CSV table of C-alpha atoms in Angstrom, one decimal:
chain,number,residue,atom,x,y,z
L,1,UNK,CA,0.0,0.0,0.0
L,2,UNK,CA,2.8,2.2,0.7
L,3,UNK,CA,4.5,1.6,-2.5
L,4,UNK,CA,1.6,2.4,-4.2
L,5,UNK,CA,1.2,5.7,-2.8
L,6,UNK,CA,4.6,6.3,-3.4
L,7,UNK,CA,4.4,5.5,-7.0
L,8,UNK,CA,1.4,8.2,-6.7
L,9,UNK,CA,3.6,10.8,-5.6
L,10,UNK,CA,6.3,10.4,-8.3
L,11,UNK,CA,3.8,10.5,-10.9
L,12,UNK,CA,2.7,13.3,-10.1
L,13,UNK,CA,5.9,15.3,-9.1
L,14,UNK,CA,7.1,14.1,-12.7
L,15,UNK,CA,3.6,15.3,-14.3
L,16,UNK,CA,3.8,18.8,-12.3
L,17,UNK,CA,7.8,19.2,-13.4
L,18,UNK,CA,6.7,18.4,-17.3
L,19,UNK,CA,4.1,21.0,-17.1
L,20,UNK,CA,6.2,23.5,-15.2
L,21,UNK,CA,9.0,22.8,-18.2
L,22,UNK,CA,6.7,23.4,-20.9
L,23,UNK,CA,5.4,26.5,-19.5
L,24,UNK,CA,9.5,28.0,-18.9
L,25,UNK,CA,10.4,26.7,-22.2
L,26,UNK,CA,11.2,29.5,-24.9
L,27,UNK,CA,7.9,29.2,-27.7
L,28,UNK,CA,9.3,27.9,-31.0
L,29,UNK,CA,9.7,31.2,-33.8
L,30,UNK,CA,7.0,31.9,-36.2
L,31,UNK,CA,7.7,30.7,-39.4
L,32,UNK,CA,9.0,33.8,-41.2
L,33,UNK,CA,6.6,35.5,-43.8
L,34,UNK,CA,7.6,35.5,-47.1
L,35,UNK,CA,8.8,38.8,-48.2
L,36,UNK,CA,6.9,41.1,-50.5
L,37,UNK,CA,7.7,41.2,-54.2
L,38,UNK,CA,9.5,44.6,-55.1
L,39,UNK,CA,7.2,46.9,-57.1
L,40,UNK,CA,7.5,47.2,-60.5
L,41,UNK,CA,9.0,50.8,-61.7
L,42,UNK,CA,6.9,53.0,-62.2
L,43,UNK,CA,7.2,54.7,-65.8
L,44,UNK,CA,8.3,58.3,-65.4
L,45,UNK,CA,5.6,60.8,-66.7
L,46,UNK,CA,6.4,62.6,-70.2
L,47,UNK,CA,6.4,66.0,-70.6
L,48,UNK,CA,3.6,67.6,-72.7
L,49,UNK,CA,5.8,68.3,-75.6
L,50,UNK,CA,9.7,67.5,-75.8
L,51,UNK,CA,11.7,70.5,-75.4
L,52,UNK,CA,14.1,71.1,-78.3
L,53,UNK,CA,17.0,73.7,-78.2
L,54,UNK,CA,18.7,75.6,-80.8
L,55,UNK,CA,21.9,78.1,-79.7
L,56,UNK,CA,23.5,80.0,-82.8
L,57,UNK,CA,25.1,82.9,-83.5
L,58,UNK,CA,22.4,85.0,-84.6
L,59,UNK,CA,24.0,88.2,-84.2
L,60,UNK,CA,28.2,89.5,-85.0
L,61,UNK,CA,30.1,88.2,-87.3
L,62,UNK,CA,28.6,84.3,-88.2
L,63,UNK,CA,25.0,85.6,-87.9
L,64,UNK,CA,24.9,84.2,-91.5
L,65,UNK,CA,25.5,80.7,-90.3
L,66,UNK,CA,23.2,80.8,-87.3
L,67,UNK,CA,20.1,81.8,-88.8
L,68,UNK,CA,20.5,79.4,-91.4
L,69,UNK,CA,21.1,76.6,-88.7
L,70,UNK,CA,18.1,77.9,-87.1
L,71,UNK,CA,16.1,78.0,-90.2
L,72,UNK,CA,16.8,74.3,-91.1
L,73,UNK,CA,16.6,73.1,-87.6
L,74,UNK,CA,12.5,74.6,-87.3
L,75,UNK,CA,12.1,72.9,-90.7
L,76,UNK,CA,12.8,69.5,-89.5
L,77,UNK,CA,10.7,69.8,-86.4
L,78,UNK,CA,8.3,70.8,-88.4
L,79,UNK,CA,8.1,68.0,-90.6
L,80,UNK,CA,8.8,65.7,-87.7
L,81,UNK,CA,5.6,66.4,-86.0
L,82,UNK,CA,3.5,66.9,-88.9
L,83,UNK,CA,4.8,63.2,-89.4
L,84,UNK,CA,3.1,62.2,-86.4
L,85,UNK,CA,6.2,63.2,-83.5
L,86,UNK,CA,8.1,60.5,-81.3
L,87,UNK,CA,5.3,57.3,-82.2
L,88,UNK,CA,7.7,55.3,-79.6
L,89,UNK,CA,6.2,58.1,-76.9
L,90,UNK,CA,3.1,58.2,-78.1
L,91,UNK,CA,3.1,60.8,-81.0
L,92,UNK,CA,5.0,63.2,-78.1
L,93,UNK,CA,5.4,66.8,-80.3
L,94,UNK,CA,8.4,68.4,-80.1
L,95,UNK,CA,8.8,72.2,-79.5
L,96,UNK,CA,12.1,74.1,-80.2
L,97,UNK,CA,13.2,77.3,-78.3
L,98,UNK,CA,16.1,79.0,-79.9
L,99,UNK,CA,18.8,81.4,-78.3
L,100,UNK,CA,21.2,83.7,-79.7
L,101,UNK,CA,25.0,82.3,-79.2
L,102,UNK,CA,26.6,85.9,-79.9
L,103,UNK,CA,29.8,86.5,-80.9
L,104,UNK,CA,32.0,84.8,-78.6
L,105,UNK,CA,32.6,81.6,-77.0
L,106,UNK,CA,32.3,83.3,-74.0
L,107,UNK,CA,28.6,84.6,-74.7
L,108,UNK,CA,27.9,80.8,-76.9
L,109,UNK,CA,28.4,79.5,-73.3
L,110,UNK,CA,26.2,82.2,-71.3
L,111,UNK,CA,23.4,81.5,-73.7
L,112,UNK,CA,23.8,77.3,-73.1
L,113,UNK,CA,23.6,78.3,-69.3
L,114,UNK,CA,20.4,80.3,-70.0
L,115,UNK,CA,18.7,78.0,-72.5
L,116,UNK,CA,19.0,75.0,-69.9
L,117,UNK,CA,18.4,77.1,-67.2
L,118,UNK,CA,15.3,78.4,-68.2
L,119,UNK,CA,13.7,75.4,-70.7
L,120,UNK,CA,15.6,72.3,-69.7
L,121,UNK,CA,16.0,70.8,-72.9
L,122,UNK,CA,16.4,66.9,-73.9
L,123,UNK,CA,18.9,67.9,-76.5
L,124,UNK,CA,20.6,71.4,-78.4
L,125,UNK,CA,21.4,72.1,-81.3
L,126,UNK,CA,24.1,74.2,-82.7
L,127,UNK,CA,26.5,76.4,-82.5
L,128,UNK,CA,28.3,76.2,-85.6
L,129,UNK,CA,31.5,77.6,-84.7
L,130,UNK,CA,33.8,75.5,-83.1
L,131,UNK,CA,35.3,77.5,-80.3
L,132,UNK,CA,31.4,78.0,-79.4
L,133,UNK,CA,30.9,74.3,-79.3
L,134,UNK,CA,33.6,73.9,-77.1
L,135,UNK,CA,32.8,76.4,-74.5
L,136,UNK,CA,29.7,75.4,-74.4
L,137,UNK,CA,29.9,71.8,-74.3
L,138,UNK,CA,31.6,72.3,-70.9
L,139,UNK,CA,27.8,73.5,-69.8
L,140,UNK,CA,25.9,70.4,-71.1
L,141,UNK,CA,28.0,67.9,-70.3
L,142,UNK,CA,27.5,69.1,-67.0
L,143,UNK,CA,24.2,69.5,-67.0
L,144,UNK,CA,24.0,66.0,-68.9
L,145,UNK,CA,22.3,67.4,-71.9
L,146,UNK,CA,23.0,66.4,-75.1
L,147,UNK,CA,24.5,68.7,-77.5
L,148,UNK,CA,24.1,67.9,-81.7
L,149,UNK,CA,27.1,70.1,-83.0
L,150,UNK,CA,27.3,71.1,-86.2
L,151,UNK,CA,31.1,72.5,-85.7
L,152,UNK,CA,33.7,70.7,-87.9
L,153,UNK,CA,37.4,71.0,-86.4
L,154,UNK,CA,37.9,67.3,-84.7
L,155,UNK,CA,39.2,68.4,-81.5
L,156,UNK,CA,35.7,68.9,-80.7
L,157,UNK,CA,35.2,65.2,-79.8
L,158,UNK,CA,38.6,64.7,-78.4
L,159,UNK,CA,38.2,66.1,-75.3
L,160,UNK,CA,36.3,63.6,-73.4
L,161,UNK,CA,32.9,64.8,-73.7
L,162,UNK,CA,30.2,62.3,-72.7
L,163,UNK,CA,26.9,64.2,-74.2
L,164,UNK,CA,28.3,65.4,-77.3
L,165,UNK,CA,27.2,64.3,-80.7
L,166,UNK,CA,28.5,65.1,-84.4
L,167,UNK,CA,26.8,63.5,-87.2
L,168,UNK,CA,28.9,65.8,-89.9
L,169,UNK,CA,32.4,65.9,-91.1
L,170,UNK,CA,35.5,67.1,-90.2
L,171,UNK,CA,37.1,69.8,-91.0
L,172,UNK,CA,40.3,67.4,-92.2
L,173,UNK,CA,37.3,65.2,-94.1
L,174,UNK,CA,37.1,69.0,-95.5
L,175,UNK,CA,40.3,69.5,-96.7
L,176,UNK,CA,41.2,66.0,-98.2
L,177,UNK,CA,38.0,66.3,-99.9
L,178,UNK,CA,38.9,69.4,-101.4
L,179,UNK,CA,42.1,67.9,-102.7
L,180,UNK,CA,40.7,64.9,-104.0
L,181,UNK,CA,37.9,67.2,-106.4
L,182,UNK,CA,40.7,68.9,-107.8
L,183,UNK,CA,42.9,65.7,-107.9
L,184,UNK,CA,40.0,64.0,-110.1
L,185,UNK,CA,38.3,67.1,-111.9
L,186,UNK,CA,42.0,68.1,-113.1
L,187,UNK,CA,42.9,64.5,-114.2
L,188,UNK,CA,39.7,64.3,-116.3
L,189,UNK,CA,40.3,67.8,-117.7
L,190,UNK,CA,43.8,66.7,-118.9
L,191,UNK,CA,45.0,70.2,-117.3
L,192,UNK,CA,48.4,69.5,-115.0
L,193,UNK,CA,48.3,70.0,-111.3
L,194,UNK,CA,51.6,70.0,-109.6
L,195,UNK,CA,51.9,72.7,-106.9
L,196,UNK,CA,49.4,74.5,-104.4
L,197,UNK,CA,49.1,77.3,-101.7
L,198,UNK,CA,47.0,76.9,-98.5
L,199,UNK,CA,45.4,79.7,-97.2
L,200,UNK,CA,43.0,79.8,-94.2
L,201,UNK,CA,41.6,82.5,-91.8
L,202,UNK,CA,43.8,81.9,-88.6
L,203,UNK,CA,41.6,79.9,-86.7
L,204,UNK,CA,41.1,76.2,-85.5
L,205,UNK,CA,39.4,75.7,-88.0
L,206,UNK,CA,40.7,77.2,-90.5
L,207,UNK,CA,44.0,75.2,-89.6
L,208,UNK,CA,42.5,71.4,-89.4
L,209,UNK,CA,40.8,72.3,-92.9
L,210,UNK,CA,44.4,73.2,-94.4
L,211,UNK,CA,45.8,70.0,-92.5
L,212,UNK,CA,43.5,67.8,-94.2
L,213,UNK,CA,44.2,69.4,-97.5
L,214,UNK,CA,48.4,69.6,-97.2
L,215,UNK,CA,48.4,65.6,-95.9
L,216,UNK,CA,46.4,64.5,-98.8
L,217,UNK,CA,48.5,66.5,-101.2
L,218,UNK,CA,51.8,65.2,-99.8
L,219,UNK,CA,51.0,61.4,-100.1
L,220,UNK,CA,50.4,62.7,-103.8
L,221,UNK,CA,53.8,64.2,-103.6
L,222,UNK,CA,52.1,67.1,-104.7
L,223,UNK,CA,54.7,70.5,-104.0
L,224,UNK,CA,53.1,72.8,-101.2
L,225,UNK,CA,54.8,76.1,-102.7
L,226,UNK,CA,53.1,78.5,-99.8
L,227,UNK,CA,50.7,78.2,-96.8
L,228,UNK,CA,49.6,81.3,-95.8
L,229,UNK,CA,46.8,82.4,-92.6
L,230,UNK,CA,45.1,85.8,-91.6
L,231,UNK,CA,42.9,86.8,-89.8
L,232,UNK,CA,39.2,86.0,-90.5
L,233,UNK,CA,38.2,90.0,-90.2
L,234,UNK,CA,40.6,90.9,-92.4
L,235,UNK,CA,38.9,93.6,-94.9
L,236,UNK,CA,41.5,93.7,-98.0
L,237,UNK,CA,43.3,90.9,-99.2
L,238,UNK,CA,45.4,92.7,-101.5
L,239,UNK,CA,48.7,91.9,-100.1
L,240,UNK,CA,48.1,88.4,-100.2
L,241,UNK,CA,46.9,88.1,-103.7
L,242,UNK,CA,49.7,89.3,-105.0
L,243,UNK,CA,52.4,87.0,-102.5
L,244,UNK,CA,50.3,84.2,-104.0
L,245,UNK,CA,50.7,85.4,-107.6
L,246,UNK,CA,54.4,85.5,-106.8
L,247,UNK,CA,54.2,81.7,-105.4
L,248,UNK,CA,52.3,80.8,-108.9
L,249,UNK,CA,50.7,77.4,-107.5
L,250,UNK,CA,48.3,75.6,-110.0
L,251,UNK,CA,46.0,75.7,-107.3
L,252,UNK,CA,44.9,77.5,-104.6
L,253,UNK,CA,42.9,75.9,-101.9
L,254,UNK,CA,41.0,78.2,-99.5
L,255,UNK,CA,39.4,77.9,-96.3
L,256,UNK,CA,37.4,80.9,-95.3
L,257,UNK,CA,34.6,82.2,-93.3
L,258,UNK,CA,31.6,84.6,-94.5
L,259,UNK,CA,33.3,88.4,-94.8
L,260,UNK,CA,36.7,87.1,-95.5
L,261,UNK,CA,35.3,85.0,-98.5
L,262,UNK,CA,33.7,88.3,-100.3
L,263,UNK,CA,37.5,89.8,-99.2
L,264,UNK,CA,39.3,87.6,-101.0
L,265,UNK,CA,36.8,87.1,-103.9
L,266,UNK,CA,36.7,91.2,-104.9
L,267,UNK,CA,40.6,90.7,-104.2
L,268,UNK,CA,41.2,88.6,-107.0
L,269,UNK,CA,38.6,90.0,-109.6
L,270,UNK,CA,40.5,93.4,-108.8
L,271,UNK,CA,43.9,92.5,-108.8
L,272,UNK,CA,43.0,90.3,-112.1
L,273,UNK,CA,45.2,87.2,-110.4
L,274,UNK,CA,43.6,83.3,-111.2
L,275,UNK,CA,45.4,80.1,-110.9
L,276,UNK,CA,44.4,77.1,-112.4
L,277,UNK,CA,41.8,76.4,-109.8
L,278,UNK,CA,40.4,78.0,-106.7
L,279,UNK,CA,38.9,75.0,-104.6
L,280,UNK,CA,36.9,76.1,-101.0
L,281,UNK,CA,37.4,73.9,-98.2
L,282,UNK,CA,35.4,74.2,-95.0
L,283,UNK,CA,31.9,75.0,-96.1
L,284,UNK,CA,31.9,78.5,-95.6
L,285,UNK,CA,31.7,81.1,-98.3
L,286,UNK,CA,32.3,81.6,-101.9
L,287,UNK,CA,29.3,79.2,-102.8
L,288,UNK,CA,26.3,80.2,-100.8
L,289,UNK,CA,23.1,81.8,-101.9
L,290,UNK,CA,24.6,85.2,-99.5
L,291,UNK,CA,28.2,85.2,-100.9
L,292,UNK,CA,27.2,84.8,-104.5
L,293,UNK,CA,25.2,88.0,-103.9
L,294,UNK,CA,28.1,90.2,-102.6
L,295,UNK,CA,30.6,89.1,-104.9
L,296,UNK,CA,28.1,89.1,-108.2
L,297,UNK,CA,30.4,87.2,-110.8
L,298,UNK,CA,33.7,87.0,-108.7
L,299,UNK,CA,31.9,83.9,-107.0
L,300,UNK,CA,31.7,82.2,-110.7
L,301,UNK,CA,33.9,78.9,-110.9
L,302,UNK,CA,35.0,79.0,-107.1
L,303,UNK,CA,34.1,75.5,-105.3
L,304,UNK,CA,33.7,75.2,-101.6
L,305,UNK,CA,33.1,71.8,-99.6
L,306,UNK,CA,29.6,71.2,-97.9
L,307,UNK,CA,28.3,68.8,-95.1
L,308,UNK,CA,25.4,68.6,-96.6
L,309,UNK,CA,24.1,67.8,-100.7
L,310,UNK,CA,21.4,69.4,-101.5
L,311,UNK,CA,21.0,67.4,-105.0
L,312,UNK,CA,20.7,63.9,-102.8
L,313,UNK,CA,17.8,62.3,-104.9
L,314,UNK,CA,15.7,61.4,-101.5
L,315,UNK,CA,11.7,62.0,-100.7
L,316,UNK,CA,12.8,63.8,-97.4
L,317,UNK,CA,15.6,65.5,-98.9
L,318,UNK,CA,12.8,66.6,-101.7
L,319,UNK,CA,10.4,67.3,-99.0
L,320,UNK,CA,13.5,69.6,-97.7
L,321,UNK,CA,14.7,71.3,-100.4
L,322,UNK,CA,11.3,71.9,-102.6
L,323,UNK,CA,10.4,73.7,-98.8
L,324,UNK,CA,13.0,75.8,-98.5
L,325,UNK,CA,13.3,77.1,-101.5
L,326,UNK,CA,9.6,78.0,-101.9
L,327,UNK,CA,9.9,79.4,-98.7
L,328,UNK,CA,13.3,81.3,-99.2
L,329,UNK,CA,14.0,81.7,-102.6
L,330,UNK,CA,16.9,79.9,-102.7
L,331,UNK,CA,18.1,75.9,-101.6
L,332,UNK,CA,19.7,75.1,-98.4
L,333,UNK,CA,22.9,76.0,-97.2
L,334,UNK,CA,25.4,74.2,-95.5
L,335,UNK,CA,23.8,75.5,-92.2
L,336,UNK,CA,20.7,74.9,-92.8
L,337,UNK,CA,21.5,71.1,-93.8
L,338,UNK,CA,23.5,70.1,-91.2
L,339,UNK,CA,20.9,71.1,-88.3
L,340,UNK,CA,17.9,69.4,-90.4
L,341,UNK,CA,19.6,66.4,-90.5
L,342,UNK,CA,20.9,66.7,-87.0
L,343,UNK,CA,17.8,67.4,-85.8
L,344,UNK,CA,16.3,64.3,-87.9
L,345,UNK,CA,18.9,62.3,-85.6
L,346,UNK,CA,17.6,63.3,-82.4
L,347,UNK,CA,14.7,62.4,-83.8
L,348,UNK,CA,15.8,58.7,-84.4
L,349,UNK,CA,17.3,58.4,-80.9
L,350,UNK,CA,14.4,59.6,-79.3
L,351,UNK,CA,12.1,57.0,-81.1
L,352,UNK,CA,15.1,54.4,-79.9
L,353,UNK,CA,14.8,55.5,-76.2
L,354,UNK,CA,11.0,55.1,-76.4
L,355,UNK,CA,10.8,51.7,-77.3
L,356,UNK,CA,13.6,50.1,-75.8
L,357,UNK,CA,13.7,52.6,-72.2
L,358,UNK,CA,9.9,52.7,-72.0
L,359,UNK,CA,9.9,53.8,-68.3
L,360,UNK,CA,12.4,56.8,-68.7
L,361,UNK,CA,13.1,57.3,-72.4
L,362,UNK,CA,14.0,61.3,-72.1
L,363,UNK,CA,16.7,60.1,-69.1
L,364,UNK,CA,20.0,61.6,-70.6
L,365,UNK,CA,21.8,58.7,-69.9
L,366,UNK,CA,19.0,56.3,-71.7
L,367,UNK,CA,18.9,59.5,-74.8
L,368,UNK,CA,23.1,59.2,-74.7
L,369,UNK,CA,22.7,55.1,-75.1
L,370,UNK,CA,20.3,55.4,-77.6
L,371,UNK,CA,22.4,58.2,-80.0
L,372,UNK,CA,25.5,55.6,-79.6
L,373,UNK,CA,23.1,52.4,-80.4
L,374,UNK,CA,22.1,54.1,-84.2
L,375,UNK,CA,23.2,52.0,-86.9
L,376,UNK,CA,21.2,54.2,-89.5
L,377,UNK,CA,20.8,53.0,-93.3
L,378,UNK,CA,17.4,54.2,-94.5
L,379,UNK,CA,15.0,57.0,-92.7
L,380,UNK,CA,14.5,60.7,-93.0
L,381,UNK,CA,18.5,61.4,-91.3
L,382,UNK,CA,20.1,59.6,-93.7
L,383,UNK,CA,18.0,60.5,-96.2
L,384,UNK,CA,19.4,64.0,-96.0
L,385,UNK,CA,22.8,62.9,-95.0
L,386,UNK,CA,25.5,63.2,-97.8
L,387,UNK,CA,26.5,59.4,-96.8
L,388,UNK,CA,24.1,56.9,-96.6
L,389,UNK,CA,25.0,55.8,-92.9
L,390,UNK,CA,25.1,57.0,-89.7
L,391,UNK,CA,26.8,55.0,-86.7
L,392,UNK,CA,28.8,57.0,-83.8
L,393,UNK,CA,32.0,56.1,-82.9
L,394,UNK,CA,31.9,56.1,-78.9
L,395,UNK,CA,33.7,59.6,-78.4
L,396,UNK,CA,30.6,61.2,-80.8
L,397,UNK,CA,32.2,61.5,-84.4
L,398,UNK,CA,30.0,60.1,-87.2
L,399,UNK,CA,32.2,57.2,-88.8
L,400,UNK,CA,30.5,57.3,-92.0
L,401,UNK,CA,31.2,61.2,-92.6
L,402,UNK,CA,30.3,62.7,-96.0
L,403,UNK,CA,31.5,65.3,-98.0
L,404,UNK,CA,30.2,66.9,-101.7
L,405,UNK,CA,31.7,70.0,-103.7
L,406,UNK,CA,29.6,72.8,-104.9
L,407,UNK,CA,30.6,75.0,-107.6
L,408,UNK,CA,28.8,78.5,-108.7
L,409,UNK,CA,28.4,78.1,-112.0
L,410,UNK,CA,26.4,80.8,-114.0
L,411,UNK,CA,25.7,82.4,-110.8
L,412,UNK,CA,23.9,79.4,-108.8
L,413,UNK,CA,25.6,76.7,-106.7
L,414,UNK,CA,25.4,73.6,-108.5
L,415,UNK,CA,26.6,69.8,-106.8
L,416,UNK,CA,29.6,68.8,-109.3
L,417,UNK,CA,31.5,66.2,-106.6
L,418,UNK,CA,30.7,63.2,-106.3
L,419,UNK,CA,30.5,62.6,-110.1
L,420,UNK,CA,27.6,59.9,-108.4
L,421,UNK,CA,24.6,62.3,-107.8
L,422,UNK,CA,25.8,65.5,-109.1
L,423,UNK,CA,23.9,68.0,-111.0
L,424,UNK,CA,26.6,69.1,-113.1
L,425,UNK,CA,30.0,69.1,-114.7
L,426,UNK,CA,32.9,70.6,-113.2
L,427,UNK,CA,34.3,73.3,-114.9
L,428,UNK,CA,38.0,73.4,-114.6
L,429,UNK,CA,40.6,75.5,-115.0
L,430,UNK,CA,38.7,78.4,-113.6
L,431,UNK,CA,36.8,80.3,-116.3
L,432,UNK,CA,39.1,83.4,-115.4
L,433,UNK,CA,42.3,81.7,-115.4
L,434,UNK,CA,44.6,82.8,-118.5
L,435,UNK,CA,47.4,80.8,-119.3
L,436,UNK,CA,51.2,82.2,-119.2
């Protein structure tokens, strides 16, 4: 009996010690939740209309080139929204705001600080001269907007700019081109071309162009008899006429500006000196609708280089051209070529940023990826571009640049270079020019 109630006992001291155990023991964790799936991004909200900037030199000394630039950029954005805008952003319109770049590089950059300041643009345009590219490149690659320059010396993209773009040529693709027209238009014209004289306005510009020209002639072995600079507001040119008379080069190949172009081109009508051949490089004077006008027919049988061919047998370049001239009187400049195609670039980068970074297409650094993506071949760009591609190398520079020469011939500039594509015949030796 006594065991019994002993075995009692234990049993329950051994229940009462389980229970008090359980009770102490730590309770076992909660099964953790599953964690919440990230949201998705959210797609940033698009601006009404995509804010377009144009900065050229509307006033001083290259106001000639900046209006034109401004004149063929407003085209394009013109057509590009009558065209239906960016379909990849859902027919977004663009709207351009221009601002004047001045005279300087000093004001080219003020006026980039005050057209991003005040409108934020996804991308500007301009500024035609190349010291005002640089200064004011400084400004949007800061501000990470991307700057479409129509400028042509090469250093322009060798100074480590991240948001800079040039779909045109060098001012060295300048040069050799100029060579290689009178190279080629002097061989088929059975008229002898052994010597030449360089002469550029003193800029950097000016000096890449004559580069380009002198290394092409070399590997030709051609004889360099005289290179000569001034400066580009030089107002008579007599002086210099006559030191190149006294060099007698076949050939004289040129690189001017706007004034100094209507300078030199009364300089030799009045001094009554004419090589062989007076070959432009550098796409600025001697051949456009302005120059022709001041020099009346001093301009006839000068060539000059352009970025852009206004002769290309395209519908946009049509559409273009049959525009401009309606509108102005006269086709488009260099200028005005190389910002409608530049603009018709942007225009293909934007519709690559909307389809392929649909949640943040006007992101500069999704707009820079998609400018360096282009591979173009067909489209209203290259349709307008004197090649027929446009890829950018990763520091900005077009590698498929093109290059045509115009001539004046009866008072009108006329494409002669490319043979492929041109509208005329060159004539060669220069219908001055009188043998001695």
């Amino acid at each position: 009996m006594k065991d019994r109630k002993f075995s009692t006992v234990l049993l329950t001291l051994a229940l009462i010690f389980v229970l008090f155990a359980g009770a102490c023991a730590p309770a076992a964790p909660a099964a953790p939740e599953a964690p919440e799936a990230p949201a998705a991004p959210t797609a940033k909200a698009l601006p009404d209309e995509i804010v377009v900037g144009v900065v050229q030199p509307l006033t001083g000394s290259f106001a000639v080139f900046g209006k034109e630039g401004q004149i063929g950029a407003e085209l394009a954005i013109k057509h590009i929204n009558e065209a239906g805008g960016i379909k990849s952003m859902g027919g977004k319109k663009l709207r351009i705001v221009v601002e004047d770049a001045g005279g300087t590089a000093d004001s080219a950059k003020l006026a980039t600080e005050s057209m991003i300041s005040k409108n934020r643009p996804v991308a500007i345009l301009g500024e035609y001269i190349s010291r005002f590219v640089m200064a004011a490149s400084e400004v949007t690659d800061r501000e990470k907007v991307i700057l479409i320059a129509d400028a042509l010396v090469p250093q322009i993209t060798q100074m480590g700019r991240q948001y800079l773009f040039r779909p045109g040529p060098t001012a060295t693709n300048h040069g050799a081109m100029a060579y290689q027209f009178v190279k080629e238009t002097a061989a088929a014209a059975g008229v002898e071309v052994t010597s030449l004289a360089i002469l550029n306005e003193d800029s950097a510009n000016g000096r890449a162009n004559s580069l380009g020209a002198t290394e092409a002639a070399l590997k030709d072995k051609i004889s360099i008899v005289t290179t000569l600079e001034y400066p580009y507001d030089i107002t008579d040119a007599t002086q210099i006429v006559q030191q190149l008379e006294k060099a007698n080069p076949d050939v004289i190949i040129h690189t001017p500006y706007f004034n100094d172009a209507i300078v030199f081109g009364k300089a030799f009508k009045e001094t009554g000196y004419y090589p062989k051949f007076i070959a432009g490089a550098g796409a600025c004077g001697y051949v456009d609708p302005a120059s022709i006008a001041a020099l009346g027919d001093a301009a006839e049988g000068i060539s000059m280089t352009f970025s852009y061919n206004p002769a290309k047998d395209t519908p946009q370049n049509k559409k273009f051209v049959d525009e401009y001239k309606a509108t102005y009187g006269y086709i488009p400049t260099e200028g005005a070529g190389m910002n409608y195609y530049g603009a018709m670039v942007l225009y293909e980068a934007l519709e690559y940023a909307g389809t392929n970074f649909p949640d943040d297409p006007l992101n500069p650094d999704n707009l820079r990826a998609s400018f360096l993506a282009l591979d173009l071949t067909s489209g209203p760009a290259v349709e307008t571009y004197p090649s027929n591609q446009i890829k950018f190398s990763p520091t900005g520079d077009n590698l498929f640049p093109g290059v045509v020469v115009l001539q004046v011939q009866n008072g009108q500039p006329v494409v002669v270079y490319p043979a492929d594509g041109a509208e005329a015949k060159p004539v060669f030796p220069n219908p001055y020019y009188v043998a001695k």
